CSV table of C-alpha atoms in Angstrom, one decimal:
chain,number,residue,atom,x,y,z
A,1,UNK,CA,0.0,-0.1,-0.1
A,2,UNK,CA,1.8,3.3,-1.0
A,3,UNK,CA,1.9,5.6,1.7
A,4,UNK,CA,2.9,9.2,1.9
A,5,UNK,CA,3.6,11.8,4.9
A,6,UNK,CA,3.1,15.6,3.7
A,7,UNK,CA,4.2,17.9,6.7
A,8,UNK,CA,3.4,21.8,6.3
A,9,UNK,CA,4.8,24.3,8.6
A,10,UNK,CA,4.2,27.8,8.9
A,11,UNK,CA,2.7,30.9,10.6
A,12,UNK,CA,-1.0,31.5,10.7
A,13,UNK,CA,-2.0,34.5,9.1
A,14,UNK,CA,-6.0,34.2,9.2
A,15,UNK,CA,-8.0,31.9,11.2
A,16,UNK,CA,-12.1,30.9,9.6
A,17,UNK,CA,-14.1,29.5,12.7
A,18,UNK,CA,-17.6,27.8,11.3
A,19,UNK,CA,-19.8,25.2,12.8
A,20,UNK,CA,-22.8,23.3,10.8
A,21,UNK,CA,-25.8,21.4,12.2
A,22,UNK,CA,-26.4,17.9,10.8
A,23,UNK,CA,-29.7,17.9,9.7
A,24,UNK,CA,-32.0,14.4,9.5
A,25,UNK,CA,-35.2,14.0,7.6
A,26,UNK,CA,-38.4,13.7,10.1
A,27,UNK,CA,-42.1,13.3,10.0
A,28,UNK,CA,-44.0,14.4,6.8
A,29,UNK,CA,-40.6,15.4,5.0
A,30,UNK,CA,-39.9,18.0,7.3
A,31,UNK,CA,-35.9,18.4,8.5
A,32,UNK,CA,-34.9,18.7,11.7
A,33,UNK,CA,-31.5,19.1,13.8
A,34,UNK,CA,-29.9,15.9,15.2
A,35,UNK,CA,-29.6,16.3,18.8
A,36,UNK,CA,-25.9,16.4,19.6
A,37,UNK,CA,-24.4,16.5,16.1
A,38,UNK,CA,-22.9,20.0,15.7
A,39,UNK,CA,-19.5,19.5,13.5
A,40,UNK,CA,-16.9,22.6,14.2
A,41,UNK,CA,-14.5,23.4,11.5
A,42,UNK,CA,-11.7,25.6,11.3
A,43,UNK,CA,-10.0,27.0,8.2
A,44,UNK,CA,-6.0,27.6,8.6
A,45,UNK,CA,-4.2,29.9,5.9
A,46,UNK,CA,-0.8,29.5,6.4
A,47,UNK,CA,2.3,30.9,4.9
A,48,UNK,CA,4.7,27.7,4.6
A,49,UNK,CA,8.0,28.3,5.4
A,50,UNK,CA,8.9,27.8,1.8
A,51,UNK,CA,7.0,30.8,1.1
A,52,UNK,CA,3.6,29.6,-0.5
A,53,UNK,CA,0.2,30.2,1.2
A,54,UNK,CA,-1.9,27.3,1.6
A,55,UNK,CA,-5.0,26.7,3.3
A,56,UNK,CA,-5.9,23.7,5.7
A,57,UNK,CA,-9.4,22.5,6.7
A,58,UNK,CA,-10.2,20.6,10.1
A,59,UNK,CA,-13.4,19.5,11.9
A,60,UNK,CA,-13.8,19.2,15.6
A,61,UNK,CA,-10.6,20.0,16.7
A,62,UNK,CA,-10.5,21.6,20.1
A,63,UNK,CA,-6.8,23.0,19.4
A,64,UNK,CA,-6.4,26.8,20.0
A,65,UNK,CA,-4.8,28.5,17.4
A,66,UNK,CA,-4.7,32.1,16.6
A,67,UNK,CA,-3.0,34.2,14.0
A,68,UNK,CA,0.5,34.6,13.7
A,69,UNK,CA,1.5,31.6,15.6
A,70,UNK,CA,3.6,29.1,14.1
A,71,UNK,CA,1.7,25.6,13.2
A,72,UNK,CA,2.8,22.4,11.6
A,73,UNK,CA,0.4,20.2,9.6
A,74,UNK,CA,1.0,16.4,9.5
A,75,UNK,CA,-1.0,14.9,6.9
A,76,UNK,CA,-1.3,11.3,5.1
A,77,UNK,CA,-1.6,10.0,2.0
A,78,UNK,CA,-2.6,6.3,0.8
A,79,UNK,CA,-3.4,4.8,-1.9
A,80,UNK,CA,-7.2,4.3,-1.7
A,81,UNK,CA,-7.6,7.9,-0.6
A,82,UNK,CA,-8.3,10.7,-3.2
A,83,UNK,CA,-7.1,13.3,-0.8
A,84,UNK,CA,-4.5,13.7,2.4
A,85,UNK,CA,-6.4,13.1,5.3
A,86,UNK,CA,-5.2,15.3,8.4
A,87,UNK,CA,-3.2,13.1,11.1
A,88,UNK,CA,-1.8,15.7,13.3
A,89,UNK,CA,-2.0,19.3,14.1
A,90,UNK,CA,1.1,21.0,16.1
A,91,UNK,CA,0.8,24.6,17.3
A,92,UNK,CA,4.5,24.8,17.7
A,93,UNK,CA,4.3,28.4,19.5
A,94,UNK,CA,2.1,27.3,22.1
A,95,UNK,CA,3.4,23.5,22.3
A,96,UNK,CA,-0.1,21.9,21.8
A,97,UNK,CA,-0.8,19.4,19.2
A,98,UNK,CA,-4.5,17.2,18.2
A,99,UNK,CA,-4.6,14.2,16.6
A,100,UNK,CA,-7.2,13.3,14.4
A,101,UNK,CA,-7.9,9.3,14.9
A,102,UNK,CA,-10.1,9.4,11.9
A,103,UNK,CA,-7.2,10.1,9.9
A,104,UNK,CA,-4.5,7.7,12.1
A,105,UNK,CA,-6.2,5.0,12.2
A,106,UNK,CA,-6.8,3.8,9.0
A,107,UNK,CA,-3.4,5.1,8.0
A,108,UNK,CA,-1.3,3.5,11.3
A,109,UNK,CA,-3.5,0.2,11.0
A,110,UNK,CA,-1.5,-2.5,9.1
A,111,UNK,CA,-2.3,-5.6,8.3
A,112,UNK,CA,0.4,-8.3,9.6
A,113,UNK,CA,2.6,-9.3,6.9
A,114,UNK,CA,1.7,-12.9,7.7
A,115,UNK,CA,-1.9,-13.1,7.9
A,116,UNK,CA,-4.1,-16.0,9.6
A,117,UNK,CA,-4.0,-18.0,6.4
A,118,UNK,CA,-0.3,-17.9,6.5
A,119,UNK,CA,0.3,-18.2,10.3
A,120,UNK,CA,-2.0,-21.6,10.2
A,121,UNK,CA,-0.3,-22.9,7.3
A,122,UNK,CA,3.1,-22.8,9.1
A,123,UNK,CA,1.3,-24.2,12.4
A,124,UNK,CA,-0.5,-26.8,10.4
A,125,UNK,CA,3.3,-27.5,8.7
A,126,UNK,CA,4.6,-27.9,12.1
A,127,UNK,CA,1.8,-30.5,13.2
A,128,UNK,CA,2.3,-32.5,10.2
A,129,UNK,CA,6.0,-32.8,10.7
A,130,UNK,CA,5.9,-33.4,14.3
A,131,UNK,CA,3.2,-36.2,13.8
A,132,UNK,CA,5.1,-37.9,11.2
A,133,UNK,CA,8.0,-38.2,13.3
A,134,UNK,CA,6.6,-39.1,16.5
A,135,UNK,CA,4.6,-41.8,14.2
A,136,UNK,CA,7.2,-43.0,12.2
A,137,UNK,CA,10.2,-43.4,14.3
A,138,UNK,CA,8.7,-43.6,17.9
A,139,UNK,CA,5.8,-45.3,17.4
A,140,UNK,CA,6.4,-47.4,14.5
A,141,UNK,CA,10.7,-47.8,14.5
A,142,UNK,CA,11.1,-46.5,11.0
A,143,UNK,CA,8.9,-48.4,9.6
A,144,UNK,CA,5.7,-45.9,9.3
A,145,UNK,CA,6.1,-45.7,5.4
A,146,UNK,CA,3.4,-44.2,3.4
A,147,UNK,CA,1.1,-44.6,6.6
A,148,UNK,CA,2.7,-42.5,8.6
A,149,UNK,CA,3.1,-39.9,6.1
A,150,UNK,CA,-0.7,-39.9,5.1
A,151,UNK,CA,-1.7,-39.8,8.5
A,152,UNK,CA,0.5,-37.0,9.4
A,153,UNK,CA,-1.1,-35.0,6.3
A,154,UNK,CA,-4.6,-35.2,7.4
A,155,UNK,CA,-4.2,-34.6,10.7
A,156,UNK,CA,-2.2,-31.3,9.3
A,157,UNK,CA,-5.4,-30.9,7.6
A,158,UNK,CA,-7.8,-31.3,10.0
A,159,UNK,CA,-6.2,-28.7,12.5
A,160,UNK,CA,-5.7,-25.9,9.9
A,161,UNK,CA,-9.4,-24.7,10.3
A,162,UNK,CA,-8.7,-24.6,13.9
A,163,UNK,CA,-5.2,-22.8,13.8
A,164,UNK,CA,-7.0,-20.3,11.3
A,165,UNK,CA,-10.2,-19.6,13.2
A,166,UNK,CA,-7.4,-19.1,16.5
A,167,UNK,CA,-4.7,-16.9,14.4
A,168,UNK,CA,-7.9,-14.6,13.2
A,169,UNK,CA,-9.0,-13.9,16.9
A,170,UNK,CA,-5.7,-13.1,18.0
A,171,UNK,CA,-5.1,-10.8,15.0
A,172,UNK,CA,-8.2,-9.1,15.8
A,173,UNK,CA,-7.4,-9.3,20.0
A,174,UNK,CA,-4.7,-7.6,19.5
A,175,UNK,CA,-5.1,-4.7,16.5
A,176,UNK,CA,-5.6,-2.3,19.0
A,177,UNK,CA,-2.5,-3.1,20.9
A,178,UNK,CA,-0.5,-2.7,17.5
A,179,UNK,CA,-2.2,0.6,16.5
A,180,UNK,CA,-1.7,2.2,20.0
A,181,UNK,CA,2.3,1.3,19.6
A,182,UNK,CA,2.5,2.5,16.0
A,183,UNK,CA,0.3,6.2,17.0
A,184,UNK,CA,2.9,6.3,19.7
A,185,UNK,CA,5.7,5.8,17.4
A,186,UNK,CA,4.4,8.2,14.8
A,187,UNK,CA,4.0,10.9,17.0
A,188,UNK,CA,7.2,11.3,18.6
A,189,UNK,CA,8.9,10.9,15.1
A,190,UNK,CA,6.5,13.7,13.7
A,191,UNK,CA,7.4,15.8,17.3
A,192,UNK,CA,10.9,15.4,16.5
A,193,UNK,CA,10.4,16.5,12.9
A,194,UNK,CA,8.8,19.7,13.5
A,195,UNK,CA,10.6,20.7,16.7
A,196,UNK,CA,13.0,22.6,14.9
A,197,UNK,CA,10.6,24.4,13.4
A,198,UNK,CA,9.3,26.3,16.6
A,199,UNK,CA,9.6,29.5,17.5
A,200,UNK,CA,12.5,30.2,19.6
A,201,UNK,CA,11.6,31.4,23.1
A,202,UNK,CA,13.1,34.8,24.0
A,203,UNK,CA,15.2,35.1,27.4
A,204,UNK,CA,13.5,36.8,29.9
A,205,UNK,CA,15.3,40.6,30.3
A,206,UNK,CA,17.8,41.0,33.4
């Protein structure tokens, strides 16, 4: 899956705040506000350190940003996404940040390289080899022949669905833990990357 991290750093020249109430279709075709569904939007116009101006849109962020402050916007782009998604917004002037889980979770959630099918296959193959060794050399003193081989293959075939189910369940149970670890590493990496752009604090007089 092709992926790209886009980092934009610059000074805020304008902040626009808007809110939108989600409407639902009520009885007799009348539209009414859906309780508790108000979307707050923030649009930042930023003069990037490279010189050009760019706007960034955010939904439901609680991070306070005002004009003249320096921000860093981390966005992610996946091949299946038509547009980059917001991942992290850093306010480098205040030292605060806001993470956007709607972008972070799909961007950082990775399927294991070896999925349940491959893991189950490897475990079943191990069962075949162990069963064949025990049957052929321990039970039958090396004279098991094709009988031990076919019994081992049959035993491995029967255990494959069980291993498949166990591996699939394990991947689902550990998905959240894998995401939390990936999220922690990614945030730390991005913090280190944008730290150099933070405004220098003036030393107190005297």
